[in-house]
mmCIF file of C-alpha atoms in Angstrom:
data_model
loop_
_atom_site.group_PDB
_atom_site.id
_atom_site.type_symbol
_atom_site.label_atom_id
_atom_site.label_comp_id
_atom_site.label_asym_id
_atom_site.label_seq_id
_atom_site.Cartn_x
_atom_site.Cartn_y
_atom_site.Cartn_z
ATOM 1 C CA UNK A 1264 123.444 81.605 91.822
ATOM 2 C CA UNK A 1265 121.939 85.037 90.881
ATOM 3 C CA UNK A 1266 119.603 84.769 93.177
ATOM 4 C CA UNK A 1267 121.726 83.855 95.810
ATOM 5 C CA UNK A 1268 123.488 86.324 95.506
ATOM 6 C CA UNK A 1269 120.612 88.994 95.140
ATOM 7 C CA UNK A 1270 119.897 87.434 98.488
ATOM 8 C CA UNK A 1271 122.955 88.327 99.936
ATOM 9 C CA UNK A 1272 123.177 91.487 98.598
ATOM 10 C CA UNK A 1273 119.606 92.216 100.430
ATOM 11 C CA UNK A 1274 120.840 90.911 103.743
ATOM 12 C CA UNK A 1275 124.031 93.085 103.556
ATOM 13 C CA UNK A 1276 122.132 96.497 104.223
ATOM 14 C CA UNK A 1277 121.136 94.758 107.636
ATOM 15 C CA UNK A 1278 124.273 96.666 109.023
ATOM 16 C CA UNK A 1279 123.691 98.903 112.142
ATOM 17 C CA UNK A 1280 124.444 101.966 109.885
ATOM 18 C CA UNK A 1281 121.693 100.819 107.388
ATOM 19 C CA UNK A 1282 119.332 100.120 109.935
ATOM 20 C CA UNK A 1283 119.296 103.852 111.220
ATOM 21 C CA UNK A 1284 118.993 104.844 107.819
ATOM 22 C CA UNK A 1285 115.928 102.862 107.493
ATOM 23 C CA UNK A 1286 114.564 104.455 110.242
ATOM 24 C CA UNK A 1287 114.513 107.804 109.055
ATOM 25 C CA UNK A 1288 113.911 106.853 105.584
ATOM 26 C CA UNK A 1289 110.102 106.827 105.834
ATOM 27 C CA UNK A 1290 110.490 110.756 106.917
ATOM 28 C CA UNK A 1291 112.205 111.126 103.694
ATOM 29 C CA UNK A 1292 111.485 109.461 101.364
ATOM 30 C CA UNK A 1293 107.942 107.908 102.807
ATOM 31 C CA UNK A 1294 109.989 104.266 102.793
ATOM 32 C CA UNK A 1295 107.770 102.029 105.093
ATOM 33 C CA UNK A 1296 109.078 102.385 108.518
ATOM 34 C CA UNK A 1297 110.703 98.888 110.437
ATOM 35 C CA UNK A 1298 113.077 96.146 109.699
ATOM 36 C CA UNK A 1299 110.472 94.331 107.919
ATOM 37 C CA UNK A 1300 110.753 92.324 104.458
ATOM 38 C CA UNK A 1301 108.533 95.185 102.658
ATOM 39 C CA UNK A 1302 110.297 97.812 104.216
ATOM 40 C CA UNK A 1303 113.508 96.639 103.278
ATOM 41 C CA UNK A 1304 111.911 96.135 99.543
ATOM 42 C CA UNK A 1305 110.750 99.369 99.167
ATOM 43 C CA UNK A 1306 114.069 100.861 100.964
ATOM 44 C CA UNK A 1307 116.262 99.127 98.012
ATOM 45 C CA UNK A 1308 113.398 100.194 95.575
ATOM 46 C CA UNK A 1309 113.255 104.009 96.374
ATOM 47 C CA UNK A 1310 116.169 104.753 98.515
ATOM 48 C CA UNK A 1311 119.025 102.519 97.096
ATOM 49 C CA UNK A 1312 117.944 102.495 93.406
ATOM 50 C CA UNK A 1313 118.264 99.241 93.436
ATOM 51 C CA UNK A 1314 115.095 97.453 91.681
ATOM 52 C CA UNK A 1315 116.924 94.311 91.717
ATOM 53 C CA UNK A 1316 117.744 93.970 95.431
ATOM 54 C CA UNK A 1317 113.918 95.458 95.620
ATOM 55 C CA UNK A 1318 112.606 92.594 94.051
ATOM 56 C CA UNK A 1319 114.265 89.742 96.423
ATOM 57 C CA UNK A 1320 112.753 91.716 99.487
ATOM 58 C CA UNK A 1321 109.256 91.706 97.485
ATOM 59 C CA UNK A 1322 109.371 88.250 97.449
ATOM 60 C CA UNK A 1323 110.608 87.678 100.785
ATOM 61 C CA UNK A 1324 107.724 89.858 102.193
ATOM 62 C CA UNK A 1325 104.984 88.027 100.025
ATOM 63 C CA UNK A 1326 106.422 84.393 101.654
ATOM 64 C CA UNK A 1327 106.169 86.027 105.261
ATOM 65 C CA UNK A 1328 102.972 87.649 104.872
ATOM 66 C CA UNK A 1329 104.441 91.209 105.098
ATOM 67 C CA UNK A 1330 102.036 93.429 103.386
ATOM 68 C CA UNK A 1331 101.353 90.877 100.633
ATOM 69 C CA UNK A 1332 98.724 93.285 99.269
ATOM 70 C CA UNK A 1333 101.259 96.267 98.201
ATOM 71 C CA UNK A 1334 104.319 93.944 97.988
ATOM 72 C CA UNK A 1335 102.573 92.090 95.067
ATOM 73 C CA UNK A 1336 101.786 95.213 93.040
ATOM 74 C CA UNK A 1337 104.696 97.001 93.517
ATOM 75 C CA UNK A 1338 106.922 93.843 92.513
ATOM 76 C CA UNK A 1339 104.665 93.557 89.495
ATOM 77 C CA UNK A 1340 105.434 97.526 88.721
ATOM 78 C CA UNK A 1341 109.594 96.850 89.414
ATOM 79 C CA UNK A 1342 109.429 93.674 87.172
ATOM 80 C CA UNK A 1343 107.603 95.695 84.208
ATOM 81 C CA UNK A 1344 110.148 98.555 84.613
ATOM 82 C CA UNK A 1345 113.020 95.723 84.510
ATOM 83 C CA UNK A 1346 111.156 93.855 81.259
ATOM 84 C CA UNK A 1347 110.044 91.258 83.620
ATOM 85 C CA UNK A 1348 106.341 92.048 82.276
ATOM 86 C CA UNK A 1349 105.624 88.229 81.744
ATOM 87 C CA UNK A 1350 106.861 86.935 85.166
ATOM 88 C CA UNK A 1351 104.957 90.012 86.736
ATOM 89 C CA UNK A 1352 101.957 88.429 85.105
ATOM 90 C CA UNK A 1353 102.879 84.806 86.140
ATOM 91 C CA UNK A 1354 103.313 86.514 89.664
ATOM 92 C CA UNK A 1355 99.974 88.276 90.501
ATOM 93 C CA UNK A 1356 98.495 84.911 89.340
ATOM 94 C CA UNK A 1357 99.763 82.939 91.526
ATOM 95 C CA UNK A 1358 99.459 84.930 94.552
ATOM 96 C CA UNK A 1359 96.691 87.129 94.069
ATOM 97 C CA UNK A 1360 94.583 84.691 96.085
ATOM 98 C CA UNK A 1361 96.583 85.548 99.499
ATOM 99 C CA UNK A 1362 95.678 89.726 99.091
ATOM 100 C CA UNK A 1363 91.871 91.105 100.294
ATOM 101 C CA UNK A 1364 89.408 91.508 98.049
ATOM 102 C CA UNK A 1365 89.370 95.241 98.098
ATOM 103 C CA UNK A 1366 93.093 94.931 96.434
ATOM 104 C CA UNK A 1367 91.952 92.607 93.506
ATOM 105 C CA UNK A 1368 90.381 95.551 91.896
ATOM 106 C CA UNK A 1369 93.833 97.651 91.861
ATOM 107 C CA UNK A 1370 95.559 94.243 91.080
ATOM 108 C CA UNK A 1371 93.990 93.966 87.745
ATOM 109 C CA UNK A 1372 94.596 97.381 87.248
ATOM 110 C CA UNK A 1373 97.967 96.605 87.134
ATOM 111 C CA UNK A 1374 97.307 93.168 84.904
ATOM 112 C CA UNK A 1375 95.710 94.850 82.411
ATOM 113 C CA UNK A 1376 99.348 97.278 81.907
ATOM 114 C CA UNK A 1377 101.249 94.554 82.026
ATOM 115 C CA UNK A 1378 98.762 92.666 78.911
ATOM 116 C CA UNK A 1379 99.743 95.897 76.854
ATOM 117 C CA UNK A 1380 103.294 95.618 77.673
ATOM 118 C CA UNK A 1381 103.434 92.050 76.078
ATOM 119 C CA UNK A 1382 101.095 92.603 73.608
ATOM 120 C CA UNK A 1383 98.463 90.162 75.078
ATOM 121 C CA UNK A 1384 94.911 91.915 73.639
ATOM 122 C CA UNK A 1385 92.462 89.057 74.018
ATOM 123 C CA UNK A 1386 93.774 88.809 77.415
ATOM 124 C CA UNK A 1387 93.238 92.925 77.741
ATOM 125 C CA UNK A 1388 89.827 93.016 76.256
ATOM 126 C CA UNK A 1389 88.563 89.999 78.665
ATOM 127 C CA UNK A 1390 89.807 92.178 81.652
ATOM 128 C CA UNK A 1391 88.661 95.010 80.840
ATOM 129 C CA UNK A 1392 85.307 93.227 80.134
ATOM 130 C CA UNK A 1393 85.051 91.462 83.709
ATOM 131 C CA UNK A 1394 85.920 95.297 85.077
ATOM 132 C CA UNK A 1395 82.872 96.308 83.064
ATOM 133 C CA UNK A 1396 80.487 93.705 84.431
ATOM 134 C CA UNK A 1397 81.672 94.214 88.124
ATOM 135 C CA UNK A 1398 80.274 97.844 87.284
ATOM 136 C CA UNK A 1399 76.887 96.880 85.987
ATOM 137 C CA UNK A 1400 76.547 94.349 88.678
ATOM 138 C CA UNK A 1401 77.249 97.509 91.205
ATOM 139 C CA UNK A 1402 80.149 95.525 92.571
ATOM 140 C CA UNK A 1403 83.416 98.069 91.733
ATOM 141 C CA UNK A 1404 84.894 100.594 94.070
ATOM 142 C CA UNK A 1405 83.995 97.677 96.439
ATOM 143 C CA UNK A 1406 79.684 99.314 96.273
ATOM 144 C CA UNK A 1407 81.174 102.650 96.644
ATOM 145 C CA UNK A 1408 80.231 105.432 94.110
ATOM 146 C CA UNK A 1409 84.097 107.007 94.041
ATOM 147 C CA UNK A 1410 87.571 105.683 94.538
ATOM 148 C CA UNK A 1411 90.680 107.378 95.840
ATOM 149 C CA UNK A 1412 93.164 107.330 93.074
ATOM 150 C CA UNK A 1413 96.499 108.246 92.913
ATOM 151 C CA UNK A 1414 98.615 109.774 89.747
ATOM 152 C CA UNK A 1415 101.961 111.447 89.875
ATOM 153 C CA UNK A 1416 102.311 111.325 94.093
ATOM 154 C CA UNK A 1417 99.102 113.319 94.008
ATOM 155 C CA UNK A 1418 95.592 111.535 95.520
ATOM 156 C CA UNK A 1419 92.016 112.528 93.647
ATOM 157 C CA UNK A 1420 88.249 111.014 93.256
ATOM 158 C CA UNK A 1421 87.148 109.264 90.707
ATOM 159 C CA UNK A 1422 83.441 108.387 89.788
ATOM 160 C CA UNK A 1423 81.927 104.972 89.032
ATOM 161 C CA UNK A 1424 80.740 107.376 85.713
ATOM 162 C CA UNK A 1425 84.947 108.211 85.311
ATOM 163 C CA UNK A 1426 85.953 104.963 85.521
ATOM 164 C CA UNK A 1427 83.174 103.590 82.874
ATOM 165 C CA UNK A 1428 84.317 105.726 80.586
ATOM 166 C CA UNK A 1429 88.124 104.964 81.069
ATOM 167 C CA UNK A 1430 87.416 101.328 80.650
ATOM 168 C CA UNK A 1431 85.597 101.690 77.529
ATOM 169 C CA UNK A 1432 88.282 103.772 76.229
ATOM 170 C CA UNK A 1433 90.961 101.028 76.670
ATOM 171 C CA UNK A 1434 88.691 98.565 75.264
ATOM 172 C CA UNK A 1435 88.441 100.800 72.044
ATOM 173 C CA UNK A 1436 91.962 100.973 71.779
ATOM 174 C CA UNK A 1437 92.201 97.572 72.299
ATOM 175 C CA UNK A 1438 89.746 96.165 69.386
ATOM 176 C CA UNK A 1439 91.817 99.002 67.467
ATOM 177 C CA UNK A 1440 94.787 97.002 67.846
ATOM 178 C CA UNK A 1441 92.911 93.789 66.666
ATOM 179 C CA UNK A 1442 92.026 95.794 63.484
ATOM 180 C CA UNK A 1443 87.937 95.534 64.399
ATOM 181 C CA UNK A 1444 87.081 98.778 64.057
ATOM 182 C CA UNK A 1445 83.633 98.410 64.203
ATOM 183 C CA UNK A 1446 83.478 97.362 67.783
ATOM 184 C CA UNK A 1447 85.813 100.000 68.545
ATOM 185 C CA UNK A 1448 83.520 102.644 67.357
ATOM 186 C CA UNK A 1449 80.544 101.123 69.365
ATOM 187 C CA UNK A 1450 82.583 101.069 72.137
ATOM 188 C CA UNK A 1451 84.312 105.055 71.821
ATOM 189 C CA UNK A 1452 80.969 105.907 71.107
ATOM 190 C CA UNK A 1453 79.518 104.892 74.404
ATOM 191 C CA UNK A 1454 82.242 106.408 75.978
ATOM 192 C CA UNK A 1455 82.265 109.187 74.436
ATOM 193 C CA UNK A 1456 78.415 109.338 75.711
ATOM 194 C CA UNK A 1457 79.511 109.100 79.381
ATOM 195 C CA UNK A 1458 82.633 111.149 79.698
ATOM 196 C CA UNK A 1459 83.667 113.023 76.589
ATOM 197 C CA UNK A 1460 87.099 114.073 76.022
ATOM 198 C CA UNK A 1461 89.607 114.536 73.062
ATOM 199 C CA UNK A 1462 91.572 111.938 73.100
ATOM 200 C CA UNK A 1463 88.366 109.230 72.726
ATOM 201 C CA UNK A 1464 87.241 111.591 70.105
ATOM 202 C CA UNK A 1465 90.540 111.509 67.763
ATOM 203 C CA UNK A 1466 90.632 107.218 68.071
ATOM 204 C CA UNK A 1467 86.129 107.664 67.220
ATOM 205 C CA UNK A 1468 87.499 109.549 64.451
ATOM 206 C CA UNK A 1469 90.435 106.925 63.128
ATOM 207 C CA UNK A 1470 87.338 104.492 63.569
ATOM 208 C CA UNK A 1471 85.553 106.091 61.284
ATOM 209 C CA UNK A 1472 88.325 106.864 58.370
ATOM 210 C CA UNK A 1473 89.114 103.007 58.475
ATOM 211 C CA UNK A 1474 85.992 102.439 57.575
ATOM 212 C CA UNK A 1475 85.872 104.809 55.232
ATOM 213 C CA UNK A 1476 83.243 107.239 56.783
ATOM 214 C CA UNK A 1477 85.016 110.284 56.229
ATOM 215 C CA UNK A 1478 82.362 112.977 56.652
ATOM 216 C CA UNK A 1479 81.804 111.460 60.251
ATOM 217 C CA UNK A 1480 85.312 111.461 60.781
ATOM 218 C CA UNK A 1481 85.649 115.092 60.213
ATOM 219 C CA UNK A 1482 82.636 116.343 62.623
ATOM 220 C CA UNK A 1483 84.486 114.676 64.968
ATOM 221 C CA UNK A 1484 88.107 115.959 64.380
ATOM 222 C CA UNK A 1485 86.446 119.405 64.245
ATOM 223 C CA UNK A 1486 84.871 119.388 67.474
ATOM 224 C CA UNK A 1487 88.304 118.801 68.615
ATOM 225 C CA UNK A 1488 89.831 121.600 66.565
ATOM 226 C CA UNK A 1489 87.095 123.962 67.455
ATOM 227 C CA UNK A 1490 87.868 123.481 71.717
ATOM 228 C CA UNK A 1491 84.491 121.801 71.800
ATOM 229 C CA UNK A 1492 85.642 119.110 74.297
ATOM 230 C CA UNK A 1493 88.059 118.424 77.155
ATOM 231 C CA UNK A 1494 91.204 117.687 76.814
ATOM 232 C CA UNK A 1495 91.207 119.733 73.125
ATOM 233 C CA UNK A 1496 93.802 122.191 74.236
ATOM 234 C CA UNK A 1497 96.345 119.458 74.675
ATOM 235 C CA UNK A 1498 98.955 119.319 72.856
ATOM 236 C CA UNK A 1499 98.958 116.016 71.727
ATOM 237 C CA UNK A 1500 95.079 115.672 71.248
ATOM 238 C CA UNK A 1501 94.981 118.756 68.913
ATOM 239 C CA UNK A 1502 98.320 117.136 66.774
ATOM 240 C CA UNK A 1503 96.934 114.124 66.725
ATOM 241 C CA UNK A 1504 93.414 116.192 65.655
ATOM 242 C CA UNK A 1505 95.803 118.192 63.281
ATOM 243 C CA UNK A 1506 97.067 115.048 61.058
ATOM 244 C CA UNK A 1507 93.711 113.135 60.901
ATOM 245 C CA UNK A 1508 92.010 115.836 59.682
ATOM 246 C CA UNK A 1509 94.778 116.027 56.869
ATOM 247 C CA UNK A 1510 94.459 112.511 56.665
ATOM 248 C CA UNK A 1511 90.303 113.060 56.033
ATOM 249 C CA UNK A 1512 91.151 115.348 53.242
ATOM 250 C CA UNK A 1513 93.557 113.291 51.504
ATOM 251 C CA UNK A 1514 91.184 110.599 51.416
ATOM 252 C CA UNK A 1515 87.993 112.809 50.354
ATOM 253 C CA UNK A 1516 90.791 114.270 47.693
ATOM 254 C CA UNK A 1517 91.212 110.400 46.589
ATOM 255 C CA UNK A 1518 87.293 109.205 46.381
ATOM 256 C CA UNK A 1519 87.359 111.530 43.021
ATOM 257 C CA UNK A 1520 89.635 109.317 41.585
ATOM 258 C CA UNK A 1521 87.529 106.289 40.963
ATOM 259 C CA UNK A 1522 89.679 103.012 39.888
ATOM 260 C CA UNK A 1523 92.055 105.027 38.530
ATOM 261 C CA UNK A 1524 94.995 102.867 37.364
ATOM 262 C CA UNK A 1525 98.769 104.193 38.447
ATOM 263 C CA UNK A 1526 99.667 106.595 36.182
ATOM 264 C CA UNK A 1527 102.578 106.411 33.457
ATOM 265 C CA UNK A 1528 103.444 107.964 30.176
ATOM 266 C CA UNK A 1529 102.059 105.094 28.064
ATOM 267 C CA UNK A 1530 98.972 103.982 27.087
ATOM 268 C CA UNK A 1531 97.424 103.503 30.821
ATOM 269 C CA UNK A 1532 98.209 107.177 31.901
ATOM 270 C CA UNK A 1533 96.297 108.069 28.288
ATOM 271 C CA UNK A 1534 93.502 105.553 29.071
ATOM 272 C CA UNK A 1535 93.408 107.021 32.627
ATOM 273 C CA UNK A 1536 92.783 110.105 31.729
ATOM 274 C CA UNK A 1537 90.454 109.505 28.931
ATOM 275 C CA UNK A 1538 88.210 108.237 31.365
ATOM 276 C CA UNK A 1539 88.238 111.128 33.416
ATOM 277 C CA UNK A 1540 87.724 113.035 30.924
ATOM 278 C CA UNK A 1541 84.506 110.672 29.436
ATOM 279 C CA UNK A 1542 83.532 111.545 33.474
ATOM 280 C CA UNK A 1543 83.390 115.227 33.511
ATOM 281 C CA UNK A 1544 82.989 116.462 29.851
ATOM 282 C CA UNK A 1545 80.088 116.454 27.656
ATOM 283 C CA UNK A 1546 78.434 113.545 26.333
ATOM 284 C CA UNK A 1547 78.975 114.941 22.544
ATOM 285 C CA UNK A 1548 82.852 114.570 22.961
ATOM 286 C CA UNK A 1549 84.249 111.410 23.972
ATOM 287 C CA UNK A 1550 87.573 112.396 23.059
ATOM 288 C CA UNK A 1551 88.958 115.786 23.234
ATOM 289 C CA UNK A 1552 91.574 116.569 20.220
ATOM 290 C CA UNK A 1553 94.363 116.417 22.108
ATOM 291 C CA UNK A 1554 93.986 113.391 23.770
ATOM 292 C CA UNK A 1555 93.578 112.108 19.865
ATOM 293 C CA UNK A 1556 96.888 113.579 19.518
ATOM 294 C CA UNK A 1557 98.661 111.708 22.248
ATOM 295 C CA UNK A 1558 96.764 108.361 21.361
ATOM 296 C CA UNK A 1559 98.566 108.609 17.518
ATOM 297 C CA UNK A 1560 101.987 109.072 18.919
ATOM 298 C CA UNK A 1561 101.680 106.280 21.483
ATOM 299 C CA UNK A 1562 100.568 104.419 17.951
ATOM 300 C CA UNK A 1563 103.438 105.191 16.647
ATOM 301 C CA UNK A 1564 105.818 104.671 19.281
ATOM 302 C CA UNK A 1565 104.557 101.039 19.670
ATOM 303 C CA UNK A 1566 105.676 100.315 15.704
#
């Protein structure tokens, strides 16, 4: 019944009034010009505010053959925005086969947001690794060394060398979330060899203090703090730089600490200490006086 209604929601902007706003639409608001299913989607989508309504022209263009290509991704964006992440997936699946090939590339694009959205990583890091091999094999950007891209309205270039690097970076991130930080690092590492920037250099660094490689960790995070890569006068990168590096010292701090037990007033915080003490002071003195002291009264507080 929802959809039914969805539907006739849709087919009540076919008014003579909505159809002239349609046509000057496109002028406005770069809406699709026509009467067409995907104009009418993107119309509700952009114009209307109505992501909804949007969605029941999407699908009615895809069925007709209306710009299947664009109709399918933007669906898949308006279904993510909506929570819809899983049917989006479920979606470009099913009808991916009936867009060109040079879309497929832009399609998983948008497959491997939607992955992160649900919390899918195997699925992620197996995209993300076909991308990768399509680059090897000379094969992305459809044999083309750049790509148009588009961010924010705004069009730009990116390089086959960009693009590597991006990848890898999402793959890090992704075995980060798996909690293998050892193929992260491999993987930052190489990126970081291709296209350096902050932001791959702060998660290189959280490789590192996971595995407990703190000096490592800190040439990177200073690099960062010293403006010795791109991106290290961003905000977030150098706040992000800011707390690891806190993070490196508080660790460093800890590693003279060995096995120390938690500490308490009784006989463990006196034990604790004694063996700190054994650590750092002469060989002629296992026990300082006043640790002798303290060992008598917790004697005779336990009769």
């Amino acid at each position: 019944m929802e959809g039914i209604s969805m539907l006739n929601k849709a087919s009540s902007s076919s008014s003579p009034n909505k159809a002239i706003e349609r046509d000057y639409s496109h002028l406005i608001h770069k809406v699709p010009p026509g009467d067409g299913p995907y104009g009418r989607a993107k119309y509700a989508q952009v114009v209307e505010k109505d992501p909804e309504g949007a969605i029941v022209w999407f699908w009615k263009a895809i069925n007709a053959g209306d710009r299947v290509d664009s109709a399918l991704k933007d669906m898949a964006v308006v279904m993510k925005q909506l929570g819809r992440a899983e049917e989006a997936i479920e979606a470009i699946k099913a009808f991916r086969s009936r867009c060109t090939n040079q879309t497929q590339e832009s399609l998983d694009n948008v497959l491997i947001d939607l992955y992160k959205k649900c919390g899918k990583v195997d699925e992620q890091i197996m995209l993300l690794k076909r991308k990768l091999r399509l680059i090897y094999k000379g094969e992305a950007f459809n044999g083309k060394p750049t790509k148009t891209a588009r961010s924010h309205g705004k069009k730009f270039q990116v390089s086959v060398r960009q693009e590597t690097a991006r990848i890898l970076g999402n793959l890090g991130w992704a075995y980060m979330q798996k909690g293998n930080y050892i193929n992260a690092e491999v993987v930052y590492r190489k990126a970081q060899m291709i296209d350096a920037d902050a932001n791959k250099a702060t998660n290189l660094a959280h490789c590192f203090i996971k595995q407990a490689r703190y000096d490592e960790a800190r040439l990177v995070v200073e690099d960062v703090l010293q403006g010795k890569l791109p991106g290290s006068d961003d905000a977030k990168s150098r706040k992000k730089a800011e707390e690891l590096m806190l993070e490196i010292e508080e660790m460093q701090h800890l590693q003279f600490f060995p096995n120390l037990p938690g500490l308490s007033i009784e006989d463990d915080f006196v034990d604790g200490l004694d063996r700190l003490i054994n650590e750092w002071a002469p060989v002629r003195s296992r026990r300082l006086p006043i640790f002798e002291e303290i060992s008598a009264y917790t004697d005779q507080l336990a009769c």
